[in-house]
Coordinates of C-alpha atoms and ligand atoms in Angstrom, one line a residue:
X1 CA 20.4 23.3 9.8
X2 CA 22.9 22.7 7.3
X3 CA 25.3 20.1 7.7
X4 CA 28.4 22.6 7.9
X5 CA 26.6 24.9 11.0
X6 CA 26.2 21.3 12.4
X7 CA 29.9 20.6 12.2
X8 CA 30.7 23.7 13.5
X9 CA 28.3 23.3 16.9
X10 CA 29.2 19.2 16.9
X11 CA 31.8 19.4 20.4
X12 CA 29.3 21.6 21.7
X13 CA 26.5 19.1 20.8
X14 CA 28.5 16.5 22.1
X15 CA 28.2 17.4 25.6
X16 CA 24.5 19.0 26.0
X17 CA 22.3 16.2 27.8
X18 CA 20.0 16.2 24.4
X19 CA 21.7 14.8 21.6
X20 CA 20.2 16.0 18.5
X21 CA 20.5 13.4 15.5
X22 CA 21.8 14.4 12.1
X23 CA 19.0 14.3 9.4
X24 CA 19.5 10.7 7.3
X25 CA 20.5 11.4 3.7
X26 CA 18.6 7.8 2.9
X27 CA 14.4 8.4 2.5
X28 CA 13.7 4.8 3.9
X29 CA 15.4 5.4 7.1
X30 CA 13.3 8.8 7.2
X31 CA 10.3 7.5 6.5
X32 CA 10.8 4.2 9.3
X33 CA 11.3 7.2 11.8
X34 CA 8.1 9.2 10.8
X35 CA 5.7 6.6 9.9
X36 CA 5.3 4.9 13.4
X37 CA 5.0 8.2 14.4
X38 CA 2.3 9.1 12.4
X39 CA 0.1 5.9 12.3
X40 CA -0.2 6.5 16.2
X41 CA -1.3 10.2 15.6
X42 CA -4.1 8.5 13.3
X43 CA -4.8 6.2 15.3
X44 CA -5.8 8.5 18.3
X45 CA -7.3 10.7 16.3
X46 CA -9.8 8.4 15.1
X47 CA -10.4 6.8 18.5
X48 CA -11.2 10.0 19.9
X49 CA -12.8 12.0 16.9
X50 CA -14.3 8.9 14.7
X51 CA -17.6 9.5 15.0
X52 CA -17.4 13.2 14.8
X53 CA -19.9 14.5 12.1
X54 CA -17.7 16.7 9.2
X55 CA -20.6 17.3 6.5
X56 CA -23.3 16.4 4.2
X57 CA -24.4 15.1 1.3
X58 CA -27.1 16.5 -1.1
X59 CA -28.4 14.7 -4.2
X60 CA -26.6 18.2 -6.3
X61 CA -23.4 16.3 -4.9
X62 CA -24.2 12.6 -5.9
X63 CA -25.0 13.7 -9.7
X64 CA -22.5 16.4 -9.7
X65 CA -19.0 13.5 -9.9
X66 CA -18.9 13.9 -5.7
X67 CA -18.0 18.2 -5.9
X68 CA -17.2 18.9 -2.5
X69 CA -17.7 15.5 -1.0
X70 CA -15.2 14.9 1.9
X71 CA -14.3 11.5 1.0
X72 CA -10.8 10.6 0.9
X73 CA -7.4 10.9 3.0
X74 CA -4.5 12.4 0.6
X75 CA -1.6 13.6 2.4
X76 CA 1.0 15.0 0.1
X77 CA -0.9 18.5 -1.1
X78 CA -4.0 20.2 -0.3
X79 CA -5.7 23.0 -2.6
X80 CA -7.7 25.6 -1.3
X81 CA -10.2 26.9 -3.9
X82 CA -8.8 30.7 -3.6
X83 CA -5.3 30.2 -2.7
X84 CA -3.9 27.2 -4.9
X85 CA -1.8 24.0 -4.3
X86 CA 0.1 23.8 -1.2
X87 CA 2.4 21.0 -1.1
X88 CA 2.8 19.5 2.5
X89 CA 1.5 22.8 3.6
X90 CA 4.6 24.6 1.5
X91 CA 2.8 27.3 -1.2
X92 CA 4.6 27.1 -5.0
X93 CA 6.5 30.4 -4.0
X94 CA 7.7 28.8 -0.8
X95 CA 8.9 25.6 -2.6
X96 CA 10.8 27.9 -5.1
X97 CA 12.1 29.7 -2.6
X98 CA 13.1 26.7 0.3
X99 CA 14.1 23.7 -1.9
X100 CA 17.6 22.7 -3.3
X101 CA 18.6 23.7 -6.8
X102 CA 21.3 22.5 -9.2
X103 CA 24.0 24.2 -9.2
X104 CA 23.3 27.4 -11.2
X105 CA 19.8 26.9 -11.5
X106 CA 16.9 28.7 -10.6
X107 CA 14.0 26.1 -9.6
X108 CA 13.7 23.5 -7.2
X109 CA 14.4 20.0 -8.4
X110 CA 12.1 17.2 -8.7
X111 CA 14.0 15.0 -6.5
X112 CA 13.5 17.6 -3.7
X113 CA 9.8 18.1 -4.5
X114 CA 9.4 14.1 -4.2
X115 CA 11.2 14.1 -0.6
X116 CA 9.1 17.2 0.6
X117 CA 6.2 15.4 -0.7
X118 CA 6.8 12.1 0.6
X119 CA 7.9 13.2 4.2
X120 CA 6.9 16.6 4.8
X121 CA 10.2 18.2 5.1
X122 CA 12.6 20.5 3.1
X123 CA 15.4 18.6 2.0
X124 CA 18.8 19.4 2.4
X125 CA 21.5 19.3 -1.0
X126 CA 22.7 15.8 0.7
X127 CA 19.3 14.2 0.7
X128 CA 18.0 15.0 -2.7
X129 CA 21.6 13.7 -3.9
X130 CA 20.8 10.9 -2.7
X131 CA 17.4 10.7 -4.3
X132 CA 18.7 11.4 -7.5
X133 CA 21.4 8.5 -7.5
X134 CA 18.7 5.8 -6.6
X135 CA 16.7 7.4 -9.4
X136 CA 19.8 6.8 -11.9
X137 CA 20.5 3.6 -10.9
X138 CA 16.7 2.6 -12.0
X139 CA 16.6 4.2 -14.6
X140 CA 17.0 1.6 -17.0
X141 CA 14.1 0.2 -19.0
X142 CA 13.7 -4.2 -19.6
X143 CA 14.0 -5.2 -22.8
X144 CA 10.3 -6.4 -23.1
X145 CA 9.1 -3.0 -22.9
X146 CA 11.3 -1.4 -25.1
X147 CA 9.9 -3.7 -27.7
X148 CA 6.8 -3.7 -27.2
X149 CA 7.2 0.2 -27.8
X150 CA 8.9 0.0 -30.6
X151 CA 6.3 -2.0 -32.3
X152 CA 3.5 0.4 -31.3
X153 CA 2.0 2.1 -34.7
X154 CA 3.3 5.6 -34.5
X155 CA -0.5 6.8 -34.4
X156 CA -1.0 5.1 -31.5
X157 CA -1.6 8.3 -29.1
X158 CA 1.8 8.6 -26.8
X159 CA 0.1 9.0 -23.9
X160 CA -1.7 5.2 -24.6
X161 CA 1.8 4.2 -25.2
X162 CA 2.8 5.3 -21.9
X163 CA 0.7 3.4 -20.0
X164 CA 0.9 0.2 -22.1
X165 CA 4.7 0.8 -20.9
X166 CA 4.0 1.5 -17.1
X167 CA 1.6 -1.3 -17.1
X168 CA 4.3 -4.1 -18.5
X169 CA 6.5 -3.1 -16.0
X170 CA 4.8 -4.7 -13.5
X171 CA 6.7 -7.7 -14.4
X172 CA 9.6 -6.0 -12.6
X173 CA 7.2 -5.4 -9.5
X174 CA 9.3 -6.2 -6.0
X175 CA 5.6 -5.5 -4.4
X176 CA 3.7 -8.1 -6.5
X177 CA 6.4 -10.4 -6.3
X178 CA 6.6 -9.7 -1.5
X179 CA 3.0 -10.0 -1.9
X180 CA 2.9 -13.2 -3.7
X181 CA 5.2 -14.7 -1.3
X182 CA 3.1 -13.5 1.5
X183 CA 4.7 -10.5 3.1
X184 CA 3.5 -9.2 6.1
X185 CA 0.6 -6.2 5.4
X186 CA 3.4 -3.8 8.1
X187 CA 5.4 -3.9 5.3
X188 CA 4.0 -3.2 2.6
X189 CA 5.5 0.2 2.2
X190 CA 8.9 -0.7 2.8
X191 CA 8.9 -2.3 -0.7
X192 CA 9.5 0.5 -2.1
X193 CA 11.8 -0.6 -5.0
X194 CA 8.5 0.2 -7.4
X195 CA 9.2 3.7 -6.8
X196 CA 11.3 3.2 -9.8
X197 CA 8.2 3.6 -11.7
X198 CA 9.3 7.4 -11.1
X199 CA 12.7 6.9 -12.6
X200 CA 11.9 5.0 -15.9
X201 CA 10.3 8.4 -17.4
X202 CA 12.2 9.8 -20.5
X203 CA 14.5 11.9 -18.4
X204 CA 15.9 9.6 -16.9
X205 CA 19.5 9.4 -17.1
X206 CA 20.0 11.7 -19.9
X207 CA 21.7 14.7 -19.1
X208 CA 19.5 17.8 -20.6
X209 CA 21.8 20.0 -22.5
X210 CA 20.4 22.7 -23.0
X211 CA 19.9 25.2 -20.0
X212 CA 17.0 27.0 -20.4
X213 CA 14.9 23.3 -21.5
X214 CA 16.3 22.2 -18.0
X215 CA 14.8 25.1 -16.3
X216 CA 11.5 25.0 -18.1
X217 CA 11.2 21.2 -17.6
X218 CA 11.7 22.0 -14.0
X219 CA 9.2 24.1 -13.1
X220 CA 6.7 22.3 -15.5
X221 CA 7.3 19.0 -13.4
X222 CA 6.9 21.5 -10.5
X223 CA 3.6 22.6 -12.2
X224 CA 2.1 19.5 -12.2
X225 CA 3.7 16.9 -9.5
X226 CA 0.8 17.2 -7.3
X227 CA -3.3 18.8 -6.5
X228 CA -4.4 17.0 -3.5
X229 CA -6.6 13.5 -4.1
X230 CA -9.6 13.9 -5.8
X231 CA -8.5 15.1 -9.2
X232 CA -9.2 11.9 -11.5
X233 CA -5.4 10.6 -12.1
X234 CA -4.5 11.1 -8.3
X235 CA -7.8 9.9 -7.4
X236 CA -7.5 6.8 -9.7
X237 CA -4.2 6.0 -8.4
X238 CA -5.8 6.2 -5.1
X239 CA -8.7 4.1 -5.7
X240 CA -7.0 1.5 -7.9
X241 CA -4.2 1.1 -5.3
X242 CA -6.3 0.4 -2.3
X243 CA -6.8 -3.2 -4.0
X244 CA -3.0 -3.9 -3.5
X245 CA -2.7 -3.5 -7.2
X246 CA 1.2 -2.9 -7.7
X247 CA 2.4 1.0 -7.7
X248 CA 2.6 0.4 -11.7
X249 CA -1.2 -0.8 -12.0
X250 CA -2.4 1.8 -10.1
X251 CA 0.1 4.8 -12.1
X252 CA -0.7 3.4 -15.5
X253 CA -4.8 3.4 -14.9
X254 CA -3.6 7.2 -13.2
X255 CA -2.0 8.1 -16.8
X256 CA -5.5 6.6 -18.2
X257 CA -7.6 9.2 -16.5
X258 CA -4.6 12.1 -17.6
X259 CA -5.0 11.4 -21.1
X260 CA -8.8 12.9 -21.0
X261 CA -9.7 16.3 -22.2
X262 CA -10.9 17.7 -19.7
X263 CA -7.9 16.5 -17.5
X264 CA -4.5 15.8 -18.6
X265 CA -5.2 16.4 -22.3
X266 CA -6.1 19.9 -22.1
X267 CA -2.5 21.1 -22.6
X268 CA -2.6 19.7 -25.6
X269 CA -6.0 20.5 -26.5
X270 CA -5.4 24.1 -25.7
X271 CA -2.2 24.0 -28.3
X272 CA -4.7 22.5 -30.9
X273 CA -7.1 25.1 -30.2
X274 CA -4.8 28.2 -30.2
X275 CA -3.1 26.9 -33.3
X276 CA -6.1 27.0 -35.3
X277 CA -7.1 30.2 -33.7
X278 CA -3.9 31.8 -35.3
X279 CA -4.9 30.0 -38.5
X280 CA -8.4 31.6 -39.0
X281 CA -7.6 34.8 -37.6
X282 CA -4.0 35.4 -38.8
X283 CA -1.2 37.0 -36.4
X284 CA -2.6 40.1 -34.8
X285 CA -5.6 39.6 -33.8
X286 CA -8.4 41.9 -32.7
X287 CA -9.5 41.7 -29.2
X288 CA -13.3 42.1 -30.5
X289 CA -12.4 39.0 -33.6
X290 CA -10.9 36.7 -30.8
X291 CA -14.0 37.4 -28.5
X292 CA -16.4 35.8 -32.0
X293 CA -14.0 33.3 -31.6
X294 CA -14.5 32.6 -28.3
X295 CA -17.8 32.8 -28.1
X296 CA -17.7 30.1 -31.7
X297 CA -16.3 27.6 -29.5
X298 CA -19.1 28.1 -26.6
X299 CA -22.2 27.9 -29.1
X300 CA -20.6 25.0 -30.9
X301 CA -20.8 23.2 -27.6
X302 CA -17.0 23.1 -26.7
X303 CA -15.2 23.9 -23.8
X304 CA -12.3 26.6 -23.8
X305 CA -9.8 24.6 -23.2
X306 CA -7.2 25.6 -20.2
X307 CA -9.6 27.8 -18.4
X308 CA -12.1 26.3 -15.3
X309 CA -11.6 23.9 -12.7
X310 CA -13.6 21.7 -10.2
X311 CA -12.1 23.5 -7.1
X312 CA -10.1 26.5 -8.0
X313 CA -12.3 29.9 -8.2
X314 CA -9.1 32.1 -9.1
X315 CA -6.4 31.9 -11.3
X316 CA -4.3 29.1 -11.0
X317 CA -1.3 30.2 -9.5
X318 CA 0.8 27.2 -11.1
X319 CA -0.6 29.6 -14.6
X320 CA 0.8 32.7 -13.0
X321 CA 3.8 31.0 -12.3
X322 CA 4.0 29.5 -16.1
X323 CA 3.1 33.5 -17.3
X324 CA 5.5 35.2 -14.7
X325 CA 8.4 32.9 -16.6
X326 CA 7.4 34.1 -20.2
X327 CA 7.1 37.6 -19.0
X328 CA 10.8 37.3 -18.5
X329 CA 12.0 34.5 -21.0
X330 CA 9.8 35.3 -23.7
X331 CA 7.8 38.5 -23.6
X332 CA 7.3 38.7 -27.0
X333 CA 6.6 35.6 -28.5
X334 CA 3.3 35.5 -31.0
X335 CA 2.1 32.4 -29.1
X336 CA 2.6 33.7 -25.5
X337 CA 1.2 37.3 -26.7
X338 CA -1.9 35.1 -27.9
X339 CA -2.2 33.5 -24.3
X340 CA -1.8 36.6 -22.5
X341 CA -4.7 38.3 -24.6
X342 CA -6.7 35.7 -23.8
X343 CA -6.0 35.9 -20.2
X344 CA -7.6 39.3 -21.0
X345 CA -10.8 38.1 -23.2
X346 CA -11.8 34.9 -22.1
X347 CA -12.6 35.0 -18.6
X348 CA -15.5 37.9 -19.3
X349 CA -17.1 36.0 -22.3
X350 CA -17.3 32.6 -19.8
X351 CA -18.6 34.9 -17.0
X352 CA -21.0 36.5 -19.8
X353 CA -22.4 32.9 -20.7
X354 CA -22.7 32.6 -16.8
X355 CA -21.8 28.7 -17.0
X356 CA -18.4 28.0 -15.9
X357 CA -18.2 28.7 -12.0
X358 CA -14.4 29.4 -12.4
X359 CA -14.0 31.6 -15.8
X360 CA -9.6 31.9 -14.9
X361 CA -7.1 30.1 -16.8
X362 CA -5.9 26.8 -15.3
X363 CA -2.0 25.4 -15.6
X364 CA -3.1 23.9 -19.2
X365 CA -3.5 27.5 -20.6
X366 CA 0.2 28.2 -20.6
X367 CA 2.5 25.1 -20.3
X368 CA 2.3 24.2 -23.7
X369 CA 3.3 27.7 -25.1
X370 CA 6.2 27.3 -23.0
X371 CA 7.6 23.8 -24.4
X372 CA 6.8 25.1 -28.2
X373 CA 9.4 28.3 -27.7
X374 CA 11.8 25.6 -26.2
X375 CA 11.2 23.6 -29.2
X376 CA 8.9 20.7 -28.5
X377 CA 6.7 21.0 -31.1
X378 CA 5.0 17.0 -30.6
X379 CA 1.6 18.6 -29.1
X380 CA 0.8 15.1 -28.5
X381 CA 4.0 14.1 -25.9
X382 CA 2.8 17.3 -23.6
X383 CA 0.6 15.0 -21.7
X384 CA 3.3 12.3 -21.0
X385 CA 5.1 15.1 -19.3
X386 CA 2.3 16.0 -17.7
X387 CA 2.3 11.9 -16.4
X388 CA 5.7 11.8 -15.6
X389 CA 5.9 14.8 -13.3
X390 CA 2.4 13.7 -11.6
X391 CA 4.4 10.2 -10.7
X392 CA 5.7 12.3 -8.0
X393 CA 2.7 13.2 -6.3
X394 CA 0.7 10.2 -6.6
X395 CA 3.7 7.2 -5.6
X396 CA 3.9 9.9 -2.7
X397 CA 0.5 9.4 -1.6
X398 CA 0.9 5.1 -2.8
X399 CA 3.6 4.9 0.3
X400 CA 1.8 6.5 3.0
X401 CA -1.6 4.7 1.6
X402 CA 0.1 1.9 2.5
X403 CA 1.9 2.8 5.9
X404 CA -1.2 3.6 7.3
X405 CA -3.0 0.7 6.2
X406 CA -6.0 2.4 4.1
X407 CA -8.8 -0.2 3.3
X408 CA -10.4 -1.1 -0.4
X409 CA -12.1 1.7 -1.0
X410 CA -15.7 1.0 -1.6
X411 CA -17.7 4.5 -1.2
X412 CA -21.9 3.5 -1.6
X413 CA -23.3 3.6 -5.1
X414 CA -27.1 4.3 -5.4
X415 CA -29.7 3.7 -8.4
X416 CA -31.9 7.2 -9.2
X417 CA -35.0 5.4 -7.9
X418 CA -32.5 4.8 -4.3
X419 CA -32.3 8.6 -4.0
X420 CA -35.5 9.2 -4.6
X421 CA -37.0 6.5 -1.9
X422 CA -34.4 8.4 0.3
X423 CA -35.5 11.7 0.0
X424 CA -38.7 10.3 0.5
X425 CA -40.3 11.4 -3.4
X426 CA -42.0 9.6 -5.7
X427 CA -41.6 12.1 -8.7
X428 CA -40.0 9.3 -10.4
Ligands
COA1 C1 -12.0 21.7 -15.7 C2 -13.5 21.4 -15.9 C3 -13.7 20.0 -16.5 C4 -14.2 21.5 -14.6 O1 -15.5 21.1 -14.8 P1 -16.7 21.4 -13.7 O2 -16.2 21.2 -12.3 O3 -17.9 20.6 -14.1 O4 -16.9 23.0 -14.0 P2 -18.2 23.8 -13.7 O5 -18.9 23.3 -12.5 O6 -17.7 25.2 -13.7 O7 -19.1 23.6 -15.0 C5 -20.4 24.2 -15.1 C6 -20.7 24.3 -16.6 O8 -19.7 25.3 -17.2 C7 -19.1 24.7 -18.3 N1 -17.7 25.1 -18.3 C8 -16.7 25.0 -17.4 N2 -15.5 25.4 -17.9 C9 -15.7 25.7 -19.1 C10 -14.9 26.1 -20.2 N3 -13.6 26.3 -20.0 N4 -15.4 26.4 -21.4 C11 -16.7 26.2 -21.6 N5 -17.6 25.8 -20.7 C12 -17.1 25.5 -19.5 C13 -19.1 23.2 -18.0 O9 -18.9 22.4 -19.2 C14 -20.5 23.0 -17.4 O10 -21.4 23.1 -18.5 P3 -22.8 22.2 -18.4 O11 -23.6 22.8 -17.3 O12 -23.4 22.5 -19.8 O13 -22.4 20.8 -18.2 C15 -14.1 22.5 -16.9 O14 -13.9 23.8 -16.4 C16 -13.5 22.4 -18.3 O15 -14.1 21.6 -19.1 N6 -12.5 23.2 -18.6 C17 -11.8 23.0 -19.9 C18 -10.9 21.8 -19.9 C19 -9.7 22.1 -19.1 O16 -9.0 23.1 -19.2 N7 -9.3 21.1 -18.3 C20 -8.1 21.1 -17.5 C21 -8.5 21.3 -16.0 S1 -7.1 21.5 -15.0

């Protein structure tokens, strides 16, 4: 209900026995209404069902980085292996459709992703205002850090420089600093003031000029905020957070996990690897010369970057969002003509070689396409943007991982010659 429908039914209101509450504008007040809520929901839930049975392990699973494993509690987005991301049950088209733009724009903003994320409801234009002034008012970065930047060497990858940067911050930690002066494990989530670790990203507090950058930086950061728990930087986040490390500890060793190729990396990776496509095989390119380029990648023992994915088994839709943008903004572009050729090509050779159990394009294929045309040419900052948007997610996940009190986690490791004594072999 928007606020003015709720002015106009207020006298009315007013006088029915139920008095219905206007939504608060300020997240912590939200959050100190849902949270009791919820814990008790968990609570009976696993006094009733927390013995109940929900699957099985096979040694495939154990040696195969814990595929399919039901392991961990993420609340903020769930991806089903046909479908896609949902976010708090929302799909991406839903999102576009339900949450607040700026004024004039086309996308949803950030700030109302984060609220969505963080408490499971569509914002209104009042609430994500109010998320984006405690944003500015954090944005600033201490002086120790900026130095310690600007004396990295400039070859020092920028995603490494990142972190270095996310980790320093801890010296401005209000949760390391409650927790050293003992602060009461109920509240550990209502120090919240490290959620700044959102707001010291590069956007913060500059005002993006240029239209169309501001739209495409939009949906990228929608593109990328969250996929459920396991994924390594959420994951890692996750796990490194259930020791009480503060939210910056456990975001920088996040961005640590990002920066690998077959994570994070691969937007760059797939800019590296469609640059020197264009450069051996010119501008127009046969489909039949791109296929022996393809299939050079796969006997040289690489992967194609920006296509496959540990749960997906269909096209990404955060890539058919990516595409159904350059179809409109870009449609003939020599890079984006590249990418959509190879949406064409690549996923019959990978189903040819009969490896890759998901031969469709993943969000890396596109996104970097996308930021060249706009003009970001630095390949190697396309990660940190990457980072910055998945702060959302992950800090999402940090506050209710600490509202409900989740323990160390501490899943079983076992030795080769364990397994085999459990399955009862002794091929070993
Ligand atoms: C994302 C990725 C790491 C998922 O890995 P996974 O869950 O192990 O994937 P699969 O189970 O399908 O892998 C089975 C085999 O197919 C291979 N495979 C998967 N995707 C491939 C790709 N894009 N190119 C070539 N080979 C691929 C794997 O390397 C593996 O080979 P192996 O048996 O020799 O070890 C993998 O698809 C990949 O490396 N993709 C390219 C990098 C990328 O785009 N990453 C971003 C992900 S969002």
């Amino acid at each position: 209900m928007s606020f003015l429908t709720l002015h106009r039914l207020a006298p009315k209101l007013l006088n029915s026995k139920v008095r219905r509450r206007e939504p608060h504008d300020n997240l912590k007040d939200v959050l100190a209404d849902l949270i009791p809520k919820e814990q008790t929901r968990i609570k009976n839930f696993k006094q009733q069902y927390g013995k109940t049975n929900i699957g099985q392990i096979t040694v495939d699973m154990v040696y195969g980085g814990m595929r399919g494993m039901k392991g961990l509690v993420y609340e903020t987005s769930v991806l089903d292996p046909e479908e896609g991301i949902r976010f708090r049950g929302y799909s991406i088209p839903e999102c576009q459709k339900l949450l607040p733009k700026a004024p004039g724009g086309e996308e949803p903003l950030p700030e109302g992703l984060f609220w969505l994320l963080i408490t499971g409801q569509i914002p209104t234009e009042e609430q994500v205002n109010w998320v984006s002034k405690e944003w500015a008012k954090r944005a600033a970065l201490p002086s120790h850090v900026v130095t310690m930047l600007d004396n990295f060497p400039t070859n020092l990858h920028p995603m490494s420089q990142f972190s270095a940067a996310i980790t320093a911050l801890n010296s401005e930690s209000s949760f390391a600093r409650a927790y050293s002066e003992g602060v009461h494990k109920s509240k550990y989530w209502e120090v919240r003031e490290d959620l700044q670790t959102i707001t010291k990203g590069p956007w913060s507090g500059k005002t993006v000029t240029c239209v169309s950058c501001n739209f495409l930086l939009m949906m990228l950061f929608f593109n990328t905020s969250d996929h459920e728990g396991g994924n390594v930087s959420a994951h890692t986040s996750h796990l490194v957070g259930s020791a009480l490390s503060d939210p910056y500890l456990s975001f920088s060793a996040a961005m640590n996990g990002l920066a690998g190729p077959l994570h994070g990396l691969a937007n760059q990776e797939v800019l590296v690897w469609l640059t020197a496509l264009q450069k051996e095989l010119g501008g127009e390119v046969s489909d039949e010369r791109m296929r022996d380029y393809i299939w050079n990648t796969l006997k040289s023992g690489r992967v194609v970057p920006g296509y496959g994915h540990a749960v997906l088994r269909k096209t990404d839709p955060r890539y058919t969002c990516q595409r159904e943008f350059a179809l409109k903004h870009l449609p003939n572009d020599p890079m984006f003509k590249l990418v959509a050729q190879l949406y064409k090509i690549v996923p019959n050779v990978l189903l040819e070689q009969g490896k890759a159990k998901n031969p469709w394009p993943n969000v890396d294929a596109h996104s970097g396409v996308l930021l060249q045309y706009y003009g970001m040419t630095e390949m190697n900052y396309y990660t940190v943007l990457f980072g910055v948007s998945r702060a959302l997610g992950v800090l999402a996940q940090l506050v209710w991982s600490r509202a409900l009190g989740f323990p160390l986690e501490r899943p079983k490791s076992m030795s080769t010659e364990g397994l085999m004594g459990l399955v009862g072999t002794k091929s070993g």
